[in-house]
Coordinates of C-alpha atoms and ligand atoms in Angstrom, one line a residue:
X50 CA -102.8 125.9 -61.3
X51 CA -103.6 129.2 -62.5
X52 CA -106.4 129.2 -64.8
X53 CA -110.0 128.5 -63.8
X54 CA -110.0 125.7 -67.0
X55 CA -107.8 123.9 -64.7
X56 CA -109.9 124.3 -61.8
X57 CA -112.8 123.2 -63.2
X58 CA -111.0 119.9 -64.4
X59 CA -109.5 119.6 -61.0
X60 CA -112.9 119.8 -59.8
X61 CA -114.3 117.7 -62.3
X62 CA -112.0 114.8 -61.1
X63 CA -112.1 115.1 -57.2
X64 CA -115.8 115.1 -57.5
X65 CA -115.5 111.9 -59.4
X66 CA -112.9 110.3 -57.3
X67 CA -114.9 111.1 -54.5
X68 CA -118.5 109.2 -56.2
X69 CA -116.0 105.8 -56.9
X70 CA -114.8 105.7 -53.4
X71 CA -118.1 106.6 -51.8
X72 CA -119.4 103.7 -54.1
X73 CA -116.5 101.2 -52.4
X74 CA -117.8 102.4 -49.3
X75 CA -121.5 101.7 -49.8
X76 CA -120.4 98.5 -51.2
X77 CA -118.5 97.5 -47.9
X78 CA -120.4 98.9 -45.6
X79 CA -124.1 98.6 -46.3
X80 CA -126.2 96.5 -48.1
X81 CA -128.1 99.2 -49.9
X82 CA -127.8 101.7 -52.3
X83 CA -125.1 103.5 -53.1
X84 CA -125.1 107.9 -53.0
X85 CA -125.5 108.0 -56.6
X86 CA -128.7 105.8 -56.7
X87 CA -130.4 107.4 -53.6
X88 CA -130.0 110.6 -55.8
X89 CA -131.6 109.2 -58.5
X90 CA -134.2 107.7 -55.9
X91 CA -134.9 111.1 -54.5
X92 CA -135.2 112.8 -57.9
X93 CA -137.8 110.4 -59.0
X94 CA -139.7 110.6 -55.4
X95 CA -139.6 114.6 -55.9
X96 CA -140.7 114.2 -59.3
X97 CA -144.4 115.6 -60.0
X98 CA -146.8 113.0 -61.2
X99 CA -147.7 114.7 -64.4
X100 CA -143.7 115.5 -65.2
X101 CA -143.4 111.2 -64.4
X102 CA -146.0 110.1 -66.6
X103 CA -145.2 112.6 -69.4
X104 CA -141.5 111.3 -68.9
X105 CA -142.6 107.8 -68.9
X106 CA -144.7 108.2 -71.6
X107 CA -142.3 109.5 -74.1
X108 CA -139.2 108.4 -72.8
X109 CA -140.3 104.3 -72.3
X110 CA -138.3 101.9 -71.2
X111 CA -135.4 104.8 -71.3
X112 CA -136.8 106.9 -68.5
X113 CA -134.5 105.3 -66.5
X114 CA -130.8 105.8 -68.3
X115 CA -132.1 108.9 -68.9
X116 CA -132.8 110.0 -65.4
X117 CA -129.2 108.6 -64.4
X118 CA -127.4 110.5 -67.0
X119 CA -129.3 113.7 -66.1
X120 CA -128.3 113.2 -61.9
X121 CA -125.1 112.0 -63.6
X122 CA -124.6 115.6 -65.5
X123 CA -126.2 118.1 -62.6
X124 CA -123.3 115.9 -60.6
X125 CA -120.7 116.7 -63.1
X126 CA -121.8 120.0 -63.5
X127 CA -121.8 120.8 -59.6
X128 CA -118.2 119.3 -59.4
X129 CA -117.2 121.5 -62.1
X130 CA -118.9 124.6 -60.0
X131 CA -116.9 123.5 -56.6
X132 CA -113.4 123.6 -58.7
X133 CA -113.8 126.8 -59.9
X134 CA -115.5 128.2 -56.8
X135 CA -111.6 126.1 -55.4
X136 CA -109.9 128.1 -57.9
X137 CA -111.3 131.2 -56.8
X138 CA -110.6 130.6 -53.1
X139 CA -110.3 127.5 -50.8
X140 CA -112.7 127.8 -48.4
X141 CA -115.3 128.9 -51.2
X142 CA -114.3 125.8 -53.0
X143 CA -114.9 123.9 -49.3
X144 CA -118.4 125.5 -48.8
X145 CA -119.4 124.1 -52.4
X146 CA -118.0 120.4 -51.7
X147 CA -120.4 120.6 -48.3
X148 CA -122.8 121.7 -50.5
X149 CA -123.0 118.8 -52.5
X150 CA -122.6 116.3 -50.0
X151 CA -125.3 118.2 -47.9
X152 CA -127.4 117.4 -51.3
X153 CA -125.7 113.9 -51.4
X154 CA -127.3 113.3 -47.3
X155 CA -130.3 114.3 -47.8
X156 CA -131.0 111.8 -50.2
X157 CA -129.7 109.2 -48.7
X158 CA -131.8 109.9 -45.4
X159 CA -134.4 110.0 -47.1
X160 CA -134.5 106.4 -48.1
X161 CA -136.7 104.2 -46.5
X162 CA -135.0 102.7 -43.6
X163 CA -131.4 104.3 -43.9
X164 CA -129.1 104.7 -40.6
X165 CA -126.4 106.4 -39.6
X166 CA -124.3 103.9 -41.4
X167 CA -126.2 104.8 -44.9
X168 CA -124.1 108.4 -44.2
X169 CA -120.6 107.2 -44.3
X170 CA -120.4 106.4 -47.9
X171 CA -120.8 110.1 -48.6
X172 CA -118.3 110.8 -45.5
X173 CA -115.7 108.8 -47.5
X174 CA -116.5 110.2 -50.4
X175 CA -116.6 113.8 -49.3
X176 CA -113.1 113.4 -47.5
X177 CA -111.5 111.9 -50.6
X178 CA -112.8 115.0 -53.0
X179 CA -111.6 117.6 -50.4
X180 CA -108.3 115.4 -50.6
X181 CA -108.3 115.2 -54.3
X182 CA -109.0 118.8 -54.6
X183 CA -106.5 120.4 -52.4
X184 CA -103.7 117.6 -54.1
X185 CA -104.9 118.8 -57.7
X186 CA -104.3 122.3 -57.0
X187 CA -100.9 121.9 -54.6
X188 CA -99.6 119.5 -57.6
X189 CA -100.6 122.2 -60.6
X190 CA -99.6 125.5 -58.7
X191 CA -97.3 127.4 -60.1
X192 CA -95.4 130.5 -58.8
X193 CA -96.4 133.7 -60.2
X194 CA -94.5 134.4 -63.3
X195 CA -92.7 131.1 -63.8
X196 CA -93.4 129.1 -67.1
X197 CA -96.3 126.8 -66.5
X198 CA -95.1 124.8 -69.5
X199 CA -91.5 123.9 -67.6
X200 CA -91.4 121.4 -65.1
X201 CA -88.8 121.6 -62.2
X202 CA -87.2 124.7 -61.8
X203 CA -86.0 125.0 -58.8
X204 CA -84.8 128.2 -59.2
X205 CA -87.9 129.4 -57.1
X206 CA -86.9 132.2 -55.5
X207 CA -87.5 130.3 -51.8
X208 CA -89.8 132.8 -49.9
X209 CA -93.0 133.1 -51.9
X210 CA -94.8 129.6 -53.3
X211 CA -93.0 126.4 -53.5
X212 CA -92.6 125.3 -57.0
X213 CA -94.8 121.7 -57.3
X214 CA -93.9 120.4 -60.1
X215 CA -96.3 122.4 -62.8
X216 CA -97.9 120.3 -65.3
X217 CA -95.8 116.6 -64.5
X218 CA -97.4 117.4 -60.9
X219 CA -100.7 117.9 -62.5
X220 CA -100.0 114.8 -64.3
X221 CA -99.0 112.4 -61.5
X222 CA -102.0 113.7 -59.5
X223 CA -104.5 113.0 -62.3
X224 CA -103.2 109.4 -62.4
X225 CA -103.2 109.2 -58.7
X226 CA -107.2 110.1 -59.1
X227 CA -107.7 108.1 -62.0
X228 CA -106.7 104.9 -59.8
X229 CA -108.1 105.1 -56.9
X230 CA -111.3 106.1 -59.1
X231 CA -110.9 102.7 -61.6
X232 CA -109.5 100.8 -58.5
X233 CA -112.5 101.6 -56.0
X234 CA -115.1 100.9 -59.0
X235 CA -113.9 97.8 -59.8
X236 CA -113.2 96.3 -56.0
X237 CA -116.7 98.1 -55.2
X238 CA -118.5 95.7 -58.1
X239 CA -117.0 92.9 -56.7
X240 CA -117.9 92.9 -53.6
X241 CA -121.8 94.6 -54.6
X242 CA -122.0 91.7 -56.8
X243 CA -121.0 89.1 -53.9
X244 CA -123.6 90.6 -51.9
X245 CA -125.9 90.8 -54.3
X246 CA -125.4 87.0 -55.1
X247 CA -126.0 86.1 -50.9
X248 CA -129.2 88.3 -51.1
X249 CA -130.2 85.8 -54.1
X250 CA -129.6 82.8 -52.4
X251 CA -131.6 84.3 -49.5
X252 CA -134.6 85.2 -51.4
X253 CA -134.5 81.7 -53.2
X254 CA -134.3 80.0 -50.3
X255 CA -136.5 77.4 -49.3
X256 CA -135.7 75.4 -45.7
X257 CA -138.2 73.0 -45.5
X258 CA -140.0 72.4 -42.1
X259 CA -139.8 75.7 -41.6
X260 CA -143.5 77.3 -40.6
X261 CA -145.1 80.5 -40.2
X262 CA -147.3 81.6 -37.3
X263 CA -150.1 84.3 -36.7
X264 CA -149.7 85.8 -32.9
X265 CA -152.2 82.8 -31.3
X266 CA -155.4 84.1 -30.2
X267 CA -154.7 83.5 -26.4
X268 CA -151.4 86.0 -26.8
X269 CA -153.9 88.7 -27.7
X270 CA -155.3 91.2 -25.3
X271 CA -156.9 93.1 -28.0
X272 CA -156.6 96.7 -26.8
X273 CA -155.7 99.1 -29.8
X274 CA -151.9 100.9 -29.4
X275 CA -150.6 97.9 -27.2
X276 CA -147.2 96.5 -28.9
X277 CA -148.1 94.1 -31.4
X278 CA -147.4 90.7 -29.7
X279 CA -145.7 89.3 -32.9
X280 CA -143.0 91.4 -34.0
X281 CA -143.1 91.5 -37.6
X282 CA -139.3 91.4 -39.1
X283 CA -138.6 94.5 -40.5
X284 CA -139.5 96.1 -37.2
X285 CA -137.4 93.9 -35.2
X286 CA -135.0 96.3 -33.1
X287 CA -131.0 95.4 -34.4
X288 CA -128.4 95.6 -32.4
X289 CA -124.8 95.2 -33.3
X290 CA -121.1 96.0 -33.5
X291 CA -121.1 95.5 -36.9
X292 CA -119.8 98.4 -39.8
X293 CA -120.1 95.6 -42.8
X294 CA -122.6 93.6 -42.3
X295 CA -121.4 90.7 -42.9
X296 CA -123.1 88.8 -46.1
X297 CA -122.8 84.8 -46.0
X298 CA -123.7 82.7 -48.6
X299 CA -124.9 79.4 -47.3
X300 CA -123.1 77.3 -49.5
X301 CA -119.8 79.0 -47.6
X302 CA -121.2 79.1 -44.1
X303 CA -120.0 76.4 -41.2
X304 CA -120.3 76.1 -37.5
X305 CA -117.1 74.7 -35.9
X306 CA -117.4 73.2 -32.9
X307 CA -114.1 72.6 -30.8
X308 CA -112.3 73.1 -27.6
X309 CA -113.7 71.0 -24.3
X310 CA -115.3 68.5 -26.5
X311 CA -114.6 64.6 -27.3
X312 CA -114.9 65.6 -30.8
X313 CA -114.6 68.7 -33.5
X314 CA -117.2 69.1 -35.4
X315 CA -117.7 71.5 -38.6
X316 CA -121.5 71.1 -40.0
X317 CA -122.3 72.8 -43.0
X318 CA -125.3 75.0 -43.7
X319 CA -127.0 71.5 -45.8
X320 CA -126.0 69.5 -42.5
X321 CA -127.7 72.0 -39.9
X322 CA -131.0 72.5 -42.0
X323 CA -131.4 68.6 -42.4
X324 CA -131.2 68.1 -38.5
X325 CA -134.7 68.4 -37.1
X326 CA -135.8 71.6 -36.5
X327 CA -137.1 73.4 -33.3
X328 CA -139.9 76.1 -33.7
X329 CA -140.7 78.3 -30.7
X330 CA -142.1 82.0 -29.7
X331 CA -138.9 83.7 -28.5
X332 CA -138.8 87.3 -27.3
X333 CA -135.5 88.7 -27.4
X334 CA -134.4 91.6 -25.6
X335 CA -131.5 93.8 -25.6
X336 CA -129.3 94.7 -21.9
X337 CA -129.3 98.3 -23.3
X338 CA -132.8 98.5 -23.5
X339 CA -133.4 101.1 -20.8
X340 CA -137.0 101.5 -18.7
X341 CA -139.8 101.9 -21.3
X342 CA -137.6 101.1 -24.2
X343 CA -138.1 99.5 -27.7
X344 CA -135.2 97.0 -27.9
X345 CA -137.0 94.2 -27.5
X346 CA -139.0 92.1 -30.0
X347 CA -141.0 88.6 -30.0
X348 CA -140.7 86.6 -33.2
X349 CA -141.6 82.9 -34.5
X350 CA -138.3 81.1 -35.1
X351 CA -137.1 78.0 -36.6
X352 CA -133.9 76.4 -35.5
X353 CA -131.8 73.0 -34.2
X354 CA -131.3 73.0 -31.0
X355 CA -128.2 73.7 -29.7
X356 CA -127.9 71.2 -27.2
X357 CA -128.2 68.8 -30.0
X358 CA -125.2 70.8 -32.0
X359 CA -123.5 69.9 -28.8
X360 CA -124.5 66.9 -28.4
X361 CA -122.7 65.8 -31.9
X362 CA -119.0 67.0 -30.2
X363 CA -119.8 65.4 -26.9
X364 CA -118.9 68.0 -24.1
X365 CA -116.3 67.2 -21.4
X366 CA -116.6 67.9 -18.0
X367 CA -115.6 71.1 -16.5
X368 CA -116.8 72.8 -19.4
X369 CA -119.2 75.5 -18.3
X370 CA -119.4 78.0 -20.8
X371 CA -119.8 78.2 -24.8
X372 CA -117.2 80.9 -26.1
X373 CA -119.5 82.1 -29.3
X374 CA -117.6 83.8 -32.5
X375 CA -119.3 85.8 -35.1
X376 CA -118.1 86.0 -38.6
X377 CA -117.3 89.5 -38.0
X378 CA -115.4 88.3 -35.4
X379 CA -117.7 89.5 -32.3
X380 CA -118.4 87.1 -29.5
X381 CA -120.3 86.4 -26.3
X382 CA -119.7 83.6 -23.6
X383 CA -122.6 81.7 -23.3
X384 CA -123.7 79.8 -20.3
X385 CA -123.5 76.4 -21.1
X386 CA -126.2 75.0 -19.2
X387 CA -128.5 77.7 -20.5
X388 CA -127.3 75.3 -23.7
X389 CA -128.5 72.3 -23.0
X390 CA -131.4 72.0 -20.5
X391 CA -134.9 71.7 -21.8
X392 CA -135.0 75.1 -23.3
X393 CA -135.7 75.9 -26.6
X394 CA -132.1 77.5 -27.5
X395 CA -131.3 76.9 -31.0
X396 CA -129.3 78.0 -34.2
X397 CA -131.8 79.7 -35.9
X398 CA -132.4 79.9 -39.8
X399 CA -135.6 80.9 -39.8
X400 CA -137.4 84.5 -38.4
X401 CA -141.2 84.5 -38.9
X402 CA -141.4 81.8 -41.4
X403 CA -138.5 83.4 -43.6
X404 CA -134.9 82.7 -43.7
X405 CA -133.3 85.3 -41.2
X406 CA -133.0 88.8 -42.7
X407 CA -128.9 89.6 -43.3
X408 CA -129.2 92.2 -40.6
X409 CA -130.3 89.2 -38.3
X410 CA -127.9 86.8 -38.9
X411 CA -128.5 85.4 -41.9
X412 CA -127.6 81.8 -42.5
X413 CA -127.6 81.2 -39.2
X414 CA -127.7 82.9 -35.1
X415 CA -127.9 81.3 -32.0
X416 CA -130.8 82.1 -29.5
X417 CA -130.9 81.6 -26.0
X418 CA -134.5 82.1 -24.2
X419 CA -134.3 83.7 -21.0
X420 CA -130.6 85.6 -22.0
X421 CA -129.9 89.1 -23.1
X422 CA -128.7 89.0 -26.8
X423 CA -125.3 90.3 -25.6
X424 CA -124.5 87.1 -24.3
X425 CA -126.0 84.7 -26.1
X426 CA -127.4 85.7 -29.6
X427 CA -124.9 85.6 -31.8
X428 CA -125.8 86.4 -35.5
X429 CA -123.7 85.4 -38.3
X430 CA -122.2 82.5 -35.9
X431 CA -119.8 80.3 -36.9
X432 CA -117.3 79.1 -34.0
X433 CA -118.6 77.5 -30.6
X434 CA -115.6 76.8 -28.3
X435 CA -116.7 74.6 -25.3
X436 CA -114.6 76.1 -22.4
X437 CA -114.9 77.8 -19.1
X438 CA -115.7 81.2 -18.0
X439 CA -112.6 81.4 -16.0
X440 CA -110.9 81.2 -19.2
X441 CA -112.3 83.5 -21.4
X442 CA -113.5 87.5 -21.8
X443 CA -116.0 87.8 -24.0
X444 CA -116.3 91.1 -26.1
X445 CA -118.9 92.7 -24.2
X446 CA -117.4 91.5 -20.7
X447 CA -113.8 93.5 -21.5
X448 CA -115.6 96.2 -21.8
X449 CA -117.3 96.3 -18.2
X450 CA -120.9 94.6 -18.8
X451 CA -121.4 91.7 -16.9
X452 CA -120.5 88.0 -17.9
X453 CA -123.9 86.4 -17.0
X454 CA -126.8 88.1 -18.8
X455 CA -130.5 86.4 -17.4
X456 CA -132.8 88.9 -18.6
X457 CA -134.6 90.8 -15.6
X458 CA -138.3 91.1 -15.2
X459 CA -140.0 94.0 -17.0
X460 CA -143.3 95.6 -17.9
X461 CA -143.8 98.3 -20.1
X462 CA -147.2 101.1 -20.7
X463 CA -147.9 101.3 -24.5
X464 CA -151.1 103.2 -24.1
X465 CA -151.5 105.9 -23.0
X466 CA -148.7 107.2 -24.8
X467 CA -146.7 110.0 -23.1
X468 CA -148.2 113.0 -23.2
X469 CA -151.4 111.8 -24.4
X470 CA -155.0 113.6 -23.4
X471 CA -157.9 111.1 -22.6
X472 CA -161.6 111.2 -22.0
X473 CA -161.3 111.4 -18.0
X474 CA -163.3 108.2 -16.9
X475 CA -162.9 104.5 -17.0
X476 CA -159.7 104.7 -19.3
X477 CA -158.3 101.2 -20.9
X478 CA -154.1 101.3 -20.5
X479 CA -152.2 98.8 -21.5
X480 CA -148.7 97.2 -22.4
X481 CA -145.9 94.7 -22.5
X482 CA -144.9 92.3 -19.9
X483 CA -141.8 89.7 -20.0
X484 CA -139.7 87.7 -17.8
X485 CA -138.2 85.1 -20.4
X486 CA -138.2 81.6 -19.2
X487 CA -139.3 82.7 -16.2
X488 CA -143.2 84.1 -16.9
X489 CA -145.2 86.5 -16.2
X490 CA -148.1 85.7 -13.1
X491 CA -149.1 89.2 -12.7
X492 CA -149.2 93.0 -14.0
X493 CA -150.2 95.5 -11.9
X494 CA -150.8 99.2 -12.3
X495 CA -151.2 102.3 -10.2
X496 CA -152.4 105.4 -10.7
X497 CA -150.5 108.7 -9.1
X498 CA -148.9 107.3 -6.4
X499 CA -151.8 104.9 -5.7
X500 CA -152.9 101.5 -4.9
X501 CA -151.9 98.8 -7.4
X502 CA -154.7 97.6 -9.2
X503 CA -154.3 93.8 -10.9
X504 CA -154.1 94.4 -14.7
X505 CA -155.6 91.5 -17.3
X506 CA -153.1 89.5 -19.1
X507 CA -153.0 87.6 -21.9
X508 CA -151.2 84.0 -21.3
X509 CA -149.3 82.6 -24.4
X510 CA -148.0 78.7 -24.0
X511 CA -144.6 79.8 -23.5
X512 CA -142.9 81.3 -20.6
X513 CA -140.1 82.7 -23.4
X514 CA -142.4 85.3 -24.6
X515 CA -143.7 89.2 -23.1
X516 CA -147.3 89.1 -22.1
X517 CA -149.6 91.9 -23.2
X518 CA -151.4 93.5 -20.8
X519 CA -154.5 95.5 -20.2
X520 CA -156.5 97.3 -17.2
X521 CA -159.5 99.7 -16.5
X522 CA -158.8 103.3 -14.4
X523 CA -160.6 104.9 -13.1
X524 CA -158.9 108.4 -13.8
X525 CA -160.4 111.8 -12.9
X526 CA -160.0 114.9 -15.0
X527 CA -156.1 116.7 -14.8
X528 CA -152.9 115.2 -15.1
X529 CA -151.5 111.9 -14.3
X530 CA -148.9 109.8 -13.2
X531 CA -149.5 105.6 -14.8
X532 CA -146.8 103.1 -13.4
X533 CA -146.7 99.4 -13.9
X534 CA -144.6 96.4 -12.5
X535 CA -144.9 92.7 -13.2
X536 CA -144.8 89.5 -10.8
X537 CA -142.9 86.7 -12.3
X538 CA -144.4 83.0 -11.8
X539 CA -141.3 82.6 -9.5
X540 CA -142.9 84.8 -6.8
X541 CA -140.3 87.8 -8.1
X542 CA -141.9 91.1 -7.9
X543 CA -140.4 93.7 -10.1
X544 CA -138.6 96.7 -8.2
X545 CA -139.0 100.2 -8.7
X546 CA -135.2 101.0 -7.7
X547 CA -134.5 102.6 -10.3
X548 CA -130.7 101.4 -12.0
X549 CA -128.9 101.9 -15.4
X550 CA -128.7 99.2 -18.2
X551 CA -124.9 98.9 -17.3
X552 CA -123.6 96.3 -16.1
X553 CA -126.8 93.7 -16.4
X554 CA -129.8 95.3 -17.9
X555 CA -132.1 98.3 -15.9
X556 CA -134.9 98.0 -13.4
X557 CA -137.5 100.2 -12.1
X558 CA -141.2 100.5 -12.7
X559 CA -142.0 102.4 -16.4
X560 CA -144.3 105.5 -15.9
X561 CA -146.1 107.6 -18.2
X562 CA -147.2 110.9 -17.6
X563 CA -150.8 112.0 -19.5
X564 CA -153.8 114.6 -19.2
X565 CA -157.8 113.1 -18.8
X566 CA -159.8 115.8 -19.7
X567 CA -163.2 116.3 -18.8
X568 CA -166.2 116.6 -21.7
X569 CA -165.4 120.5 -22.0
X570 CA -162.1 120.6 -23.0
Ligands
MTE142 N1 -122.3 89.1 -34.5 C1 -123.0 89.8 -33.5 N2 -124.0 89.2 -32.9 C2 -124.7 89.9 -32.0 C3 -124.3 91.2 -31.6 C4 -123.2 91.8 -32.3 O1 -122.8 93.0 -32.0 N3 -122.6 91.1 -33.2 N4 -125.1 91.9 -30.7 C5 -125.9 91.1 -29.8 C6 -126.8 91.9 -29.0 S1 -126.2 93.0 -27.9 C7 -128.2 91.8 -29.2 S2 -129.2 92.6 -28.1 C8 -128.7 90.9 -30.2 C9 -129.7 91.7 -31.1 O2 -130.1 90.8 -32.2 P1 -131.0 91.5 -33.3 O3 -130.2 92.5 -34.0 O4 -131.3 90.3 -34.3 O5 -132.3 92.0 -32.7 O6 -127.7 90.4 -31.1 C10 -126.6 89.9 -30.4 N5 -125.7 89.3 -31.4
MO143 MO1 -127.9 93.9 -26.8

């Protein structure tokens, strides 16, 4: 292409090729918005309040096609900047694209909760326009002094720029852009819509039986900055292998179970939630979750239990393991005793009183008490196959963690915080304490290098749950070393050899490091 008209266009297009697939991708990938919208978002959040209200005001009910317009033309108007900057040289053109995404990112992180995943929209969407630029151009160019209005001569004279094709190259890669940006649109609205409908049926959602639960007064130490013992939902750690999560309506969701048994069964999302449900206090914890870390969470949950689901099939002997399947297609090999005995394992449905999140599972993820998620919580499950470890590699297992997962005592300092400075004197610490079906009998702390001192804990019902803990130190002005380890009831007392989460979770006392300063400072 030779003039900056045609640049401008070409610019015009990529940039718009690049926003449909970007909007496929946000579609696929993530359940929130797309690029465009967290533009639109971030306009309105940098908005001043007077410029809102007088927008509001005169603009109505329209303030809202109106903003979308407006990002819509700065968009088109930026694309339009990045041809011709193309036009003038490639790497300027480059530099402008980044500059939009950069725009495009910054929005997006900005929304409330987004991840890294939130980003690769604007990846895809980036990579296409840099794609759909350099194509444009390649198809359009033109040798210097050849007739721009004849197509084909190939009468180039071989050394200096390859003849493309002129304007039925410009032509073909217009149409090329135009249908991957119609295509991506229209597949993109398809599947937004399908998800939308799932997050519907989630919200309208009603499984009856299913109960809420305050943390229980006896769960509570009561010491300010200590984890709160009931983790509410949206701050429930998530871990998973998933890109697209995936989005289940219940009406579509089943649970096969086959292999070792006397009997397949499929159950349906109506039959599961019409079984009698389980309710328990569950803390869940990640194998990844390395010495003093977050990826652990306690939650109220509603459920059938699974040895019932099994019961329905009828297990066969020899069987000694429950090969778990995700929709996605992720799996875990789940003891199957930890299946059946009196534990409170269960399909859930339910998360703190609500239908589980879509992040979570949602219609339905097993839980095993006492069992790191990687091999046993399945989210999104819908294929059980009785069989025997010697059989099968779970996904995790192929990839060098180990096949049985009990979770391993651990006790956690909330307060003081790292780094913290505190009136030297009788100072009130505190934390987090779990050994999952196990229980906790004891937390102790020690102060530099000291004695251990017997901490207070809290006792919830369950043995499935952390305990919070607190104590009283005596700590003198200057800095400080705080560690903590747990006894478990079964006479376990947690080691301080310190090992990395692979292949079966870490150990090793958590310490925190803080200042006590004396009245002067
Ligand atoms: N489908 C699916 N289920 C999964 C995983 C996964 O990657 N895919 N990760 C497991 C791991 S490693 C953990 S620790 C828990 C985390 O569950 P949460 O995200 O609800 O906290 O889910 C488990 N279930
Ligand atoms: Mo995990």
């Amino acid at each position: 292409m030779t003039s900056s008209r045609s640049w401008v266009l070409a610019g015009v297009v990529a940039g718009t090729t690049g926003l449909a697939t970007s909007y496929l991708a946000a579609k696929v990938l993530t359940i929130r918005e797309t690029p465009l919208v967290a533009a639109a978002d971030l306009v309105v959040r940098l908005t001043p309040g007077p410029v809102a209200e007088w927008a509001i005001e005169t603009l109505g009910p329209a303030d809202k096609p109106v903003l979308m317009v407006s990002v819509v033309l700065v968009l088109l108007g930026s694309f339009a900047l990045a041809g011709w900057a193309w036009g003038l040289a490639w790497w300027r053109g480059v530099l402008a694209w980044l500059a939009v995404a950069g725009a495009g990112l910054l929005a997006v992180l900005l929304q409330r909760g987004a991840g890294m995943v939130e980003t690769l929209p604007l990846a895809v969407g980036l990579v296409t326009t840099l794609v759909v630029t350099a194509g444009l151009g390649r198809a359009g160019r033109v040798p210097d002094g050849a007739d721009p209005e004849k197509d084909g001569d190939l009468e180039g004279d071989g050394a200096g720029t390859r003849w493309r094709g002129g304007r039925r190259g410009l032509l073909l890669g217009l149409s090329v852009a135009a249908v991957v940006t119609v295509a991506s649109t229209a597949i993109g609205r398809i599947i937004g819509n399908r998800k939308r409908a799932v997050q519907e049926s989630r919200r309208l959602l009603r499984i009856p039986g299913v109960t809420d639960r305050d943390a229980p007064a006896r769960a509570r130490i009561g010491l300010e900055g200590v984890t709160s013992w009931r983790t509410p939902s949206e701050e429930f750690y998530r871990i998973d292998t998933t890109l697209a999560v995936p989005t289940i309506d219940p009406g579509q969701w089943r649970l096969r179970i086959h292999g070792m048994v006397d009997r397949e069964v499929v159950l349906t999302y109506d039959d599961l939630v019409t079984m009698e449900l389980t309710e328990a206090w569950v803390t869940l914890n990640c194998v990844s979750n390395p010495v003093g870390g977050g990826l652990v969470g306690n939650a109220w949950w509603s459920g059938v239990r699974t040895a019932t689901l099994l019961e329905l099939a009828g297990v066969q002997d020899g069987a000694d393991a429950v090969l778990q399947t995700s929709e996605d297609g992720w799996d875990c090999s789940t003891p199957l005793s930890a299946m059946t005995d009196e534990r409170d394992a269960m399909v859930a449905v339910a998360m703190n009183g609500e239908p589980l999140t879509i992040e979570h599972g949602f219609p339905a993820r097993t839980l095993v008490p006492g069992l790191y998620g990687y091999v046993s919580a399945c989210k999104w499950v819908v294929d059980w196959e009785v069989t025997r470890f010697d059989r099968v590699e779970a996904f995790w297992t192929q990839r060098g963690w180990a096949e049985q997962g009990p979770v391993k005592i651990a006790s956690r300092i909330d307060v003081p915080a790292a780094g913290d400075s505190v009136p030297a004197g009788q100072v009130r610490v505190g934390g987090v304490a779990w050994h999952q079906h196990v229980g906790i009998s004891a937390v102790e702390v020690a102060l530099d290098g000291g004695d251990w001192q017997e901490a207070e804990i809290a006792s919830p019902k369950t043995d499935d749950t952390w305990v919070q803990w607190a104590a009283t130190v005596p700590v003198p002005e200057g800095e400080h070393v705080l560690r903590v380890r747990a006894r478990g009831k079964d006479g376990a007392v947690q080691t301080g050899v310190r090992r990395d989460v692979v292949p079966d979770g870490a150990t090793g006392w958590h310490t925190v490091e803080f200042t006590a300063a004396g009245p002067d400072d």
